[in-house]
Coordinates of N, CA and C in Angstrom, one line a residue:
X1 N -23.3 -6.0 0.2 CA -22.2 -5.8 1.0 C -22.6 -6.0 2.5
X2 N -21.6 -6.5 3.3 CA -21.9 -6.6 4.7 C -21.4 -5.4 5.5
X3 N -21.2 -5.5 6.8 CA -20.6 -4.4 7.5 C -19.1 -4.5 7.6
X4 N -18.5 -5.1 6.6 CA -17.0 -5.2 6.5 C -16.4 -3.9 6.4
X5 N -15.1 -3.7 6.7 CA -14.4 -2.5 6.5 C -14.4 -2.1 5.0
X6 N -14.1 -0.8 4.7 CA -14.3 -0.3 3.3 C -13.2 -0.9 2.4
X7 N -12.2 -1.5 2.9 CA -11.1 -2.0 2.1 C -10.5 -3.2 2.8
X8 N -10.0 -4.2 2.0 CA -9.2 -5.3 2.6 C -7.9 -5.4 1.8
X9 N -6.9 -5.8 2.5 CA -5.6 -6.0 1.9 C -5.3 -7.5 2.1
X10 N -5.3 -8.2 0.9 CA -5.2 -9.7 1.0 C -4.2 -10.1 -0.1
X11 N -3.1 -10.7 0.4 CA -2.0 -11.0 -0.6 C -2.0 -12.5 -0.9
X12 N -3.0 -13.2 -0.5 CA -3.1 -14.6 -0.9 C -3.9 -14.8 -2.2
X13 N -4.3 -16.1 -2.4 CA -5.0 -16.4 -3.7 C -6.5 -16.8 -3.4
X14 N -7.3 -16.7 -4.4 CA -8.7 -17.2 -4.3 C -9.5 -16.3 -3.3
X15 N -10.4 -17.0 -2.6 CA -11.3 -16.3 -1.6 C -12.2 -15.2 -2.2
X16 N -12.5 -15.4 -3.5 CA -13.3 -14.4 -4.2 C -14.6 -14.1 -3.5
X17 N -15.3 -15.2 -3.0 CA -16.6 -15.0 -2.3 C -16.5 -14.1 -1.1
X18 N -15.4 -14.3 -0.3 CA -15.2 -13.5 0.9 C -14.8 -12.1 0.5
X19 N -13.9 -12.0 -0.5 CA -13.5 -10.6 -0.9 C -14.6 -9.8 -1.4
X20 N -15.7 -10.4 -1.9 CA -16.8 -9.7 -2.5 C -17.6 -9.0 -1.4
X21 N -17.3 -9.2 -0.1 CA -18.0 -8.5 1.0 C -17.4 -7.1 1.2
X22 N -16.3 -6.8 0.5 CA -15.7 -5.5 0.7 C -15.9 -4.6 -0.5
X23 N -16.0 -3.3 -0.3 CA -16.1 -2.3 -1.4 C -14.8 -2.3 -2.3
X24 N -13.6 -2.5 -1.6 CA -12.4 -2.5 -2.3 C -11.5 -3.6 -1.8
X25 N -10.7 -4.2 -2.6 CA -9.7 -5.2 -2.2 C -8.4 -5.0 -2.9
X26 N -7.3 -4.9 -2.1 CA -6.0 -4.8 -2.7 C -5.4 -6.2 -2.8
X27 N -5.0 -6.5 -4.0 CA -4.6 -7.9 -4.4 C -3.3 -7.9 -5.1
X28 N -2.6 -9.1 -5.0 CA -1.5 -9.3 -5.9 C -1.9 -9.7 -7.3
X29 N -1.6 -8.9 -8.3 CA -2.3 -9.1 -9.6 C -2.0 -10.4 -10.3
X30 N -0.8 -11.0 -10.0 CA -0.5 -12.3 -10.6 C -1.4 -13.4 -10.1
X31 N -2.1 -13.2 -9.0 CA -2.9 -14.3 -8.4 C -4.4 -14.3 -8.9
X32 N -4.8 -13.2 -9.7 CA -6.2 -13.1 -10.0 C -6.4 -12.9 -11.5
X33 N -6.9 -14.0 -12.2 CA -7.2 -13.9 -13.6 C -8.4 -13.0 -13.9
X34 N -8.6 -12.6 -15.1 CA -9.6 -11.7 -15.5 C -11.0 -12.2 -15.1
X35 N -11.4 -13.5 -15.2 CA -12.7 -13.9 -14.8 C -13.0 -13.7 -13.3
X36 N -12.0 -13.9 -12.5 CA -12.2 -13.6 -11.0 C -12.4 -12.1 -10.8
X37 N -11.6 -11.3 -11.5 CA -11.8 -9.8 -11.3 C -13.1 -9.4 -11.8
X38 N -13.6 -10.0 -12.9 CA -15.0 -9.6 -13.3 C -16.0 -10.1 -12.3
X39 N -15.8 -11.2 -11.6 CA -16.8 -11.7 -10.6 C -16.8 -10.7 -9.5
X40 N -15.6 -10.2 -9.1 CA -15.6 -9.2 -8.0 C -16.3 -7.9 -8.3
X41 N -16.0 -7.4 -9.5 CA -16.6 -6.2 -9.9 C -18.1 -6.3 -10.1
X42 N -18.5 -7.4 -10.6 CA -20.0 -7.6 -10.7 C -20.7 -7.7 -9.3
X43 N -19.9 -8.1 -8.3 CA -20.4 -8.1 -6.9 C -20.4 -6.8 -6.2
X44 N -19.8 -5.8 -6.9 CA -19.6 -4.5 -6.3 C -18.3 -4.2 -5.6
X45 N -17.3 -5.1 -5.8 CA -16.0 -4.9 -5.2 C -15.0 -4.4 -6.3
X46 N -14.3 -3.3 -6.0 CA -13.3 -2.8 -6.9 C -12.0 -3.4 -6.5
X47 N -11.4 -4.3 -7.3 CA -10.0 -4.8 -7.0 C -9.0 -3.8 -7.4
X48 N -8.0 -3.6 -6.5 CA -6.9 -2.8 -6.8 C -5.6 -3.6 -6.9
X49 N -4.8 -3.4 -7.9 CA -3.6 -4.2 -8.1 C -2.4 -3.6 -7.3
X50 N -1.7 -4.4 -6.6 CA -0.5 -4.1 -5.9 C 0.6 -3.7 -6.9
X51 N 1.3 -2.6 -6.7 CA 2.5 -2.2 -7.4 C 3.6 -1.8 -6.5
X52 N 4.8 -2.3 -6.6 CA 5.9 -1.8 -5.8 C 6.7 -0.8 -6.7
X53 N 6.9 0.4 -6.2 CA 7.5 1.5 -7.0 C 9.0 1.7 -6.7
X54 N 9.5 1.1 -5.6 CA 11.0 1.3 -5.3 C 11.7 0.1 -4.9
X55 N 11.0 -1.1 -5.0 CA 11.7 -2.4 -4.7 C 11.3 -3.4 -5.7
X56 N 12.2 -4.3 -6.1 CA 12.0 -5.3 -7.1 C 12.2 -6.7 -6.6
X57 N 11.2 -7.5 -6.6 CA 11.3 -8.9 -6.2 C 11.7 -9.8 -7.3
X58 N 11.9 -9.3 -8.5 CA 12.2 -10.1 -9.6 C 13.7 -10.5 -9.7
X59 N 14.1 -11.1 -10.8 CA 15.5 -11.6 -11.1 C 16.4 -10.4 -11.2
X60 N 17.7 -10.6 -11.2 CA 18.6 -9.5 -11.4 C 18.3 -8.6 -12.6
X61 N 18.4 -7.3 -12.4 CA 18.1 -6.4 -13.5 C 18.9 -5.2 -13.4
X62 N 19.2 -4.4 -14.5 CA 20.1 -3.3 -14.4 C 19.7 -2.2 -13.6
X63 N 18.4 -2.1 -13.2 CA 17.9 -1.0 -12.4 C 18.1 -1.3 -10.9
X64 N 18.4 -2.5 -10.5 CA 18.5 -2.9 -9.1 C 19.8 -2.3 -8.4
X65 N 19.6 -1.9 -7.2 CA 20.8 -1.5 -6.3 C 21.3 -2.8 -5.7
X66 N 22.5 -2.7 -5.1 CA 23.1 -3.8 -4.4 C 22.3 -4.1 -3.1
X67 N 21.8 -3.0 -2.5 CA 21.1 -3.1 -1.2 C 19.7 -3.8 -1.3
X68 N 19.4 -4.5 -0.3 CA 18.1 -5.2 -0.3 C 17.3 -4.9 1.0
X69 N 16.0 -5.0 0.9 CA 15.1 -4.8 2.0 C 15.3 -6.0 3.0
X70 N 15.7 -5.6 4.2 CA 16.0 -6.7 5.2 C 14.8 -7.5 5.6
X71 N 13.6 -7.0 5.5 CA 12.4 -7.7 5.9 C 11.9 -8.6 4.8
X72 N 11.9 -8.2 3.6 CA 11.2 -9.0 2.5 C 12.2 -9.5 1.4
X73 N 13.4 -9.0 1.4 CA 14.4 -9.5 0.5 C 14.5 -8.9 -0.8
X74 N 13.6 -8.1 -1.2 CA 13.6 -7.4 -2.5 C 14.7 -6.5 -2.7
X75 N 15.1 -6.3 -3.9 CA 16.2 -5.3 -4.2 C 15.7 -3.9 -4.3
X76 N 16.3 -3.0 -3.6 CA 16.0 -1.6 -3.8 C 16.5 -1.2 -5.3
X77 N 15.8 -0.2 -5.9 CA 16.1 0.1 -7.3 C 16.4 1.6 -7.4
X78 N 17.0 1.9 -8.6 CA 17.2 3.3 -9.0 C 15.9 3.7 -9.7
X79 N 15.1 4.4 -8.9 CA 13.7 4.7 -9.4 C 13.7 5.4 -10.7
X80 N 14.7 6.2 -11.0 CA 14.7 7.0 -12.2 C 15.3 6.2 -13.4
X81 N 15.7 5.0 -13.3 CA 16.2 4.2 -14.4 C 15.1 4.0 -15.4
X82 N 15.3 4.3 -16.7 CA 14.3 4.1 -17.7 C 13.7 2.7 -17.8
X83 N 14.5 1.7 -17.6 CA 14.0 0.4 -17.6 C 13.0 0.1 -16.5
X84 N 13.3 0.6 -15.3 CA 12.4 0.4 -14.2 C 11.1 1.1 -14.4
X85 N 11.2 2.3 -14.9 CA 10.0 3.1 -15.1 C 9.1 2.3 -16.1
X86 N 9.6 1.8 -17.2 CA 8.8 1.1 -18.2 C 8.3 -0.2 -17.6
X87 N 9.1 -0.8 -16.7 CA 8.7 -2.1 -16.1 C 7.4 -1.8 -15.2
X88 N 7.5 -0.8 -14.4 CA 6.3 -0.5 -13.5 C 5.1 -0.1 -14.3
X89 N 5.3 0.8 -15.3 CA 4.2 1.2 -16.1 C 3.6 0.1 -16.9
X90 N 4.4 -0.9 -17.3 CA 3.9 -2.1 -18.0 C 3.1 -2.9 -17.0
X91 N 3.5 -3.0 -15.8 CA 2.7 -3.8 -14.8 C 1.4 -3.1 -14.6
X92 N 1.4 -1.8 -14.5 CA 0.1 -1.0 -14.3 C -0.8 -1.2 -15.5
X93 N -0.3 -1.1 -16.7 CA -1.1 -1.3 -17.9 C -1.7 -2.7 -17.9
X94 N -0.9 -3.7 -17.6 CA -1.3 -5.1 -17.6 C -2.5 -5.3 -16.6
X95 N -2.3 -4.7 -15.4 CA -3.4 -4.8 -14.4 C -4.7 -4.2 -14.9
X96 N -4.6 -3.0 -15.4 CA -5.8 -2.3 -15.9 C -6.5 -3.2 -17.1
X97 N -5.6 -3.7 -18.0 CA -6.2 -4.5 -19.1 C -6.8 -5.8 -18.6
X98 N -6.3 -6.3 -17.5 CA -6.8 -7.6 -16.9 C -8.2 -7.4 -16.3
X99 N -8.5 -6.2 -15.9 CA -9.8 -5.9 -15.2 C -9.7 -5.3 -13.9
X100 N -8.5 -4.9 -13.4 CA -8.4 -4.2 -12.1 C -9.1 -2.9 -12.2
X101 N -9.7 -2.4 -11.1 CA -10.4 -1.2 -11.1 C -9.5 0.0 -10.5
X102 N -8.3 -0.3 -10.2 CA -7.4 0.7 -9.6 C -6.1 0.1 -9.2
X103 N -5.3 0.9 -8.6 CA -3.9 0.5 -8.3 C -3.5 1.0 -6.9
X104 N -2.7 0.1 -6.3 CA -2.2 0.4 -4.9 C -0.7 0.6 -5.1
X105 N -0.2 1.8 -4.7 CA 1.2 2.1 -4.9 C 1.9 1.9 -3.6
X106 N 2.8 0.9 -3.6 CA 3.6 0.6 -2.3 C 5.0 1.0 -2.5
X107 N 5.8 0.9 -1.4 CA 7.2 1.3 -1.2 C 7.5 2.7 -1.7
X108 N 6.7 3.6 -1.2 CA 6.9 5.0 -1.6 C 7.8 5.8 -0.6
X109 N 8.2 5.2 0.5 CA 8.9 6.0 1.5 C 10.4 6.0 1.3
X110 N 10.8 6.4 0.1 CA 12.3 6.4 -0.2 C 13.0 7.5 0.5
X111 N 12.2 8.5 1.1 CA 12.9 9.5 1.9 C 13.7 8.9 3.0
X112 N 13.4 7.7 3.4 CA 14.1 7.1 4.5 C 15.3 6.3 4.1
X113 N 15.4 6.0 2.8 CA 16.5 5.2 2.2 C 17.3 5.9 1.2
X114 N 16.7 6.4 0.1 CA 17.4 7.0 -1.0 C 16.6 8.3 -1.3
X115 N 16.8 9.3 -0.5 CA 16.0 10.6 -0.7 C 16.3 11.2 -2.1
X116 N 17.4 10.9 -2.7 CA 17.7 11.5 -4.0 C 16.7 11.0 -5.1
X117 N 16.0 9.9 -4.8 CA 15.1 9.3 -5.7 C 13.7 9.9 -5.7
X118 N 13.5 10.8 -4.7 CA 12.1 11.4 -4.6 C 11.6 12.1 -5.8
X119 N 12.4 12.9 -6.5 CA 11.8 13.5 -7.8 C 11.4 12.5 -8.8
X120 N 12.3 11.5 -9.0 CA 11.9 10.4 -10.0 C 10.7 9.6 -9.6
X121 N 10.6 9.4 -8.3 CA 9.4 8.7 -7.8 C 8.1 9.4 -8.0
X122 N 8.2 10.8 -7.8 CA 7.0 11.6 -8.0 C 6.6 11.6 -9.5
X123 N 7.6 11.6 -10.4 CA 7.4 11.5 -11.8 C 6.7 10.2 -12.2
X124 N 7.1 9.1 -11.5 CA 6.6 7.8 -11.8 C 5.1 7.7 -11.3
X125 N 4.8 8.2 -10.2 CA 3.5 8.3 -9.7 C 2.6 9.0 -10.6
X126 N 3.0 10.2 -11.1 CA 2.3 11.0 -12.0 C 2.0 10.2 -13.3
X127 N 3.0 9.5 -13.8 CA 2.9 8.7 -15.0 C 1.8 7.6 -14.9
X128 N 1.8 7.0 -13.7 CA 0.9 5.9 -13.4 C -0.6 6.5 -13.4
X129 N -0.7 7.6 -12.7 CA -2.0 8.3 -12.6 C -2.5 8.7 -14.0
X130 N -1.6 9.0 -14.9 CA -2.0 9.5 -16.3 C -2.4 8.3 -17.2
X131 N -2.2 7.1 -16.8 CA -2.5 6.0 -17.6 C -4.0 5.9 -17.8
X132 N -4.5 5.6 -19.1 CA -5.9 5.4 -19.3 C -6.4 4.3 -18.4
X133 N -7.5 4.5 -17.7 CA -8.1 3.5 -16.9 C -7.4 3.2 -15.6
X134 N -6.6 4.1 -15.1 CA -5.8 3.9 -13.8 C -6.8 3.8 -12.7
X135 N -8.0 4.4 -12.8 CA -9.0 4.1 -11.8 C -8.7 4.7 -10.4
X136 N -9.0 4.0 -9.4 CA -8.8 4.5 -8.0 C -7.4 4.2 -7.6
X137 N -6.6 5.2 -7.3 CA -5.2 5.1 -7.0 C -5.0 5.4 -5.5
X138 N -4.5 4.4 -4.8 CA -4.2 4.5 -3.4 C -2.7 4.4 -3.1
X139 N -2.2 5.3 -2.4 CA -0.8 5.4 -2.0 C -0.5 4.9 -0.6
X140 N 0.5 4.1 -0.4 CA 0.9 3.7 0.9 C 1.9 4.6 1.4
X141 N 1.6 5.4 2.5 CA 2.5 6.4 3.0 C 2.9 7.4 1.9
X142 N 4.2 7.5 1.6 CA 4.6 8.4 0.6 C 4.6 9.9 1.2
X143 N 4.8 10.0 2.5 CA 4.7 11.3 3.1 C 5.8 12.3 2.6
X144 N 7.0 11.7 2.2 CA 8.0 12.6 1.6 C 7.6 13.2 0.3
X145 N 6.5 12.7 -0.3 CA 6.1 13.3 -1.6 C 5.0 14.3 -1.5
X146 N 4.5 14.5 -0.3 CA 3.4 15.4 0.0 C 4.0 16.9 -0.1
X147 N 3.2 17.8 -0.5 CA 1.8 17.8 -0.9 C 1.5 17.3 -2.3
X148 N 2.5 17.3 -3.1 CA 2.3 17.0 -4.6 C 1.6 15.6 -4.8
X149 N 2.0 14.6 -4.0 CA 1.4 13.3 -4.1 C -0.1 13.4 -4.1
X150 N -0.7 14.2 -3.2 CA -2.1 14.2 -3.0 C -2.9 14.6 -4.3
X151 N -2.2 15.3 -5.2 CA -2.9 15.7 -6.4 C -3.0 14.6 -7.4
X152 N -2.3 13.4 -7.1 CA -2.3 12.3 -8.1 C -2.9 11.0 -7.6
X153 N -3.5 11.0 -6.4 CA -4.1 9.8 -5.8 C -5.4 10.1 -5.2
X154 N -6.2 9.1 -5.0 CA -7.5 9.2 -4.5 C -7.6 8.9 -3.0
X155 N -6.5 8.2 -2.5 CA -6.5 7.9 -1.1 C -5.1 7.7 -0.6
X156 N -4.8 7.8 0.7 CA -3.5 7.6 1.3 C -3.7 6.6 2.5
X157 N -2.9 5.5 2.5 CA -2.9 4.5 3.5 C -1.7 4.8 4.5
X158 N -2.0 4.8 5.8 CA -0.9 4.9 6.8 C -0.7 3.5 7.3
X159 N 0.2 2.8 6.7 CA 0.5 1.4 7.1 C 1.2 1.4 8.5
X160 N 0.7 0.5 9.3 CA 1.3 0.4 10.7 C 1.3 1.7 11.4
X161 N 0.1 2.3 11.5 CA -0.1 3.6 12.2 C 0.1 3.4 13.7
X162 N -0.6 2.5 14.3 CA -0.6 2.3 15.7 C 0.1 1.0 16.2
X163 N -0.1 -0.1 15.4 CA 0.4 -1.4 15.9 C 1.3 -2.0 14.8
X164 N 2.1 -2.9 15.1 CA 3.2 -3.4 14.2 C 3.4 -4.9 14.5
X165 N 4.1 -5.5 13.6 CA 4.6 -6.9 13.9 C 6.0 -6.8 14.3
X166 N 6.5 -7.6 15.2 CA 7.8 -7.7 15.7 C 8.3 -9.1 15.7
X167 N 9.5 -9.3 16.0 CA 10.1 -10.7 16.1 C 9.4 -11.5 17.1
X168 N 8.7 -10.9 18.1 CA 8.1 -11.5 19.2 C 6.6 -11.5 19.1
X169 N 6.0 -11.1 18.0 CA 4.6 -11.0 17.9 C 4.1 -9.6 17.5
X170 N 3.0 -9.2 18.0 CA 2.4 -7.9 17.6 C 2.3 -7.0 18.8
X171 N 2.5 -5.7 18.6 CA 2.5 -4.8 19.7 C 2.3 -3.4 19.2
X172 N 1.9 -2.5 20.1 CA 1.8 -1.1 19.7 C 3.2 -0.5 19.6
X173 N 3.2 0.6 18.8 CA 4.5 1.3 18.7 C 4.9 2.0 20.0
X174 N 6.2 2.2 20.3 CA 6.5 2.9 21.5 C 6.0 4.3 21.5
X175 N 5.8 5.0 22.6 CA 5.2 6.3 22.7 C 5.8 7.3 21.8
X176 N 7.1 7.3 21.6 CA 7.7 8.4 20.8 C 7.4 8.2 19.3
X177 N 7.3 6.9 18.8 CA 6.9 6.7 17.5 C 5.4 7.0 17.3
X178 N 4.5 6.7 18.2 CA 3.1 7.0 18.1 C 3.0 8.5 18.0
X179 N 3.8 9.3 18.8 CA 3.7 10.7 18.7 C 4.1 11.3 17.3
X180 N 5.2 10.7 16.8 CA 5.6 11.1 15.4 C 4.6 10.8 14.4
X181 N 4.0 9.6 14.5 CA 2.9 9.2 13.5 C 1.7 10.2 13.7
X182 N 1.4 10.5 14.9 CA 0.3 11.5 15.1 C 0.5 12.8 14.5
X183 N 1.7 13.3 14.5 CA 2.0 14.6 13.9 C 1.8 14.5 12.4
X184 N 2.2 13.4 11.8 CA 2.0 13.2 10.3 C 0.5 13.1 10.1
X185 N -0.2 12.3 10.8 CA -1.6 12.1 10.6 C -2.5 13.4 10.8
X186 N -2.1 14.2 11.6 CA -2.8 15.5 11.8 C -2.8 16.3 10.6
X187 N -1.9 16.2 9.7 CA -1.8 17.0 8.5 C -2.6 16.3 7.3
X188 N -2.9 15.1 7.4 CA -3.4 14.4 6.2 C -4.8 14.8 5.8
X189 N -5.7 15.2 6.7 CA -7.1 15.6 6.3 C -7.1 16.8 5.4
X190 N -6.1 17.6 5.5 CA -6.1 18.8 4.6 C -6.0 18.5 3.2
X191 N -5.6 17.3 2.8 CA -5.3 17.0 1.4 C -6.6 16.5 0.7
X192 N -7.7 16.3 1.4 CA -9.0 16.0 0.8 C -9.0 14.6 0.1
X193 N -8.2 13.6 0.5 CA -8.3 12.3 -0.1 C -8.8 11.3 1.0
X194 N -9.2 10.1 0.5 CA -9.6 9.1 1.5 C -8.4 8.7 2.3
X195 N -8.7 8.4 3.6 CA -7.6 8.1 4.5 C -7.9 6.8 5.2
X196 N -6.9 5.9 5.2 CA -7.0 4.6 5.8 C -5.8 4.3 6.7
X197 N -6.0 3.5 7.7 CA -4.8 2.9 8.5 C -4.9 1.4 8.3
X198 N -3.7 0.8 8.2 CA -3.6 -0.6 8.2 C -2.7 -1.0 9.4
X199 N -3.3 -1.7 10.3 CA -2.5 -2.0 11.5 C -2.4 -3.6 11.7
X200 N -1.4 -4.0 12.4 CA -1.2 -5.4 12.6 C -1.4 -5.8 14.0
X201 N -2.4 -6.7 14.2 CA -2.8 -7.1 15.6 C -3.2 -8.5 15.6
X202 N -3.0 -9.2 16.8 CA -3.5 -10.6 17.0 C -4.3 -10.7 18.2
X203 N -4.8 -9.6 18.8 CA -5.7 -9.7 19.9 C -6.8 -8.7 19.8
X204 N -7.9 -8.9 20.4 CA -9.0 -7.9 20.4 C -8.6 -6.6 21.0
X205 N -7.8 -6.6 22.1 CA -7.4 -5.4 22.7 C -6.5 -4.5 21.8
X206 N -5.6 -5.2 21.2 CA -4.7 -4.4 20.3 C -5.4 -3.9 19.1
X207 N -6.3 -4.7 18.6 CA -7.1 -4.3 17.4 C -8.0 -3.1 17.8
X208 N -8.6 -3.2 18.9 CA -9.5 -2.1 19.4 C -8.7 -0.8 19.6
X209 N -7.5 -0.9 20.1 CA -6.6 0.3 20.3 C -6.3 0.9 19.0
X210 N -6.0 0.1 18.0 CA -5.7 0.6 16.7 C -6.9 1.3 16.0
X211 N -8.0 0.7 16.1 CA -9.2 1.2 15.5 C -9.6 2.6 16.1
X212 N -9.6 2.6 17.4 CA -10.0 3.8 18.1 C -9.0 4.9 17.8
X213 N -7.7 4.6 17.8 CA -6.7 5.7 17.5 C -6.8 6.2 16.1
X214 N -7.0 5.3 15.1 CA -7.2 5.7 13.7 C -8.4 6.6 13.6
X215 N -9.5 6.3 14.3 CA -10.7 7.1 14.2 C -10.5 8.5 14.7
X216 N -9.6 8.7 15.7 CA -9.3 10.0 16.2 C -8.7 10.9 15.2
X217 N -8.0 10.3 14.2 CA -7.4 11.1 13.1 C -8.1 11.0 11.8
X218 N -9.3 10.6 11.8 CA -10.2 10.5 10.6 C -9.8 9.4 9.6
X219 N -9.2 8.4 10.1 CA -8.8 7.3 9.2 C -9.7 6.0 9.5
X220 N -10.0 5.3 8.5 CA -10.7 4.1 8.6 C -9.7 3.0 8.7
X221 N -9.8 2.1 9.7 CA -8.8 1.2 10.1 C -9.1 -0.2 9.6
X222 N -8.0 -0.9 9.1 CA -8.1 -2.3 8.7 C -7.1 -3.0 9.6
X223 N -7.5 -4.2 10.1 CA -6.6 -5.0 10.9 C -6.2 -6.2 10.1
X224 N -4.9 -6.6 10.2 CA -4.5 -7.8 9.5 C -3.3 -8.4 10.2
X225 N -2.7 -9.5 9.6 CA -1.5 -10.0 10.1 C -0.3 -9.7 9.2
X226 N 0.9 -10.1 9.6 CA 2.1 -9.8 8.9 C 2.0 -10.2 7.4
X227 N 1.4 -11.3 7.1 CA 1.4 -11.9 5.8 C 0.2 -11.3 5.0
X228 N -0.6 -10.5 5.6 CA -1.8 -10.0 5.0 C -2.6 -11.1 4.4
X229 N -2.9 -12.1 5.3 CA -3.6 -13.3 4.8 C -5.1 -13.4 5.4
X230 N -5.6 -12.3 6.0 CA -6.9 -12.3 6.6 C -7.9 -11.7 5.6
X231 N -9.1 -12.3 5.5 CA -10.2 -11.8 4.7 C -11.4 -11.6 5.6

């Protein structure tokens, strides 16, 4: 291993040799066949499979809501729908069977969109954790599920903690948002899980700002672009 950050988020294909420089790599599971996963694990890299728990990028299905994510186009779902639950658990089982060493749970912040789904979402997280071979489970945000969430995951990621992408490029959050994020971050160490920040930056100054700020709150910081295409 090199001096690379402890984890990388890469949503492209290939690049196995570069990914092997990291202890952990969050990947889109459909892009990585079992032989490549075995190569990564043999090199000492634990690949984590991306899972979306409240948004569906697939074709129309009975669990989808009419509303869509304005940034990525996926359909919001009724998290408690039995079909959705089995769909997600099936994806998790497939990832483990393919050779992934863990799972990355995304789209957990339904307290901002459909707060009535929080209990069903917590049940889904617990069911994923209970799967044989679930391995290292990392949650993206999910602050509306705390403290219960912390008992089912090994780490929490604070995506876009200090810096973000905008229509005009990359920039720090406004002061009021930074203050709000800081209040949340101050509480995270009490849960005893690994803590990471994922920030979006395209200049050394902005990247340094994000790294220094994450360190103040005990988080290890990863810098990437909007498409998560950097290795």
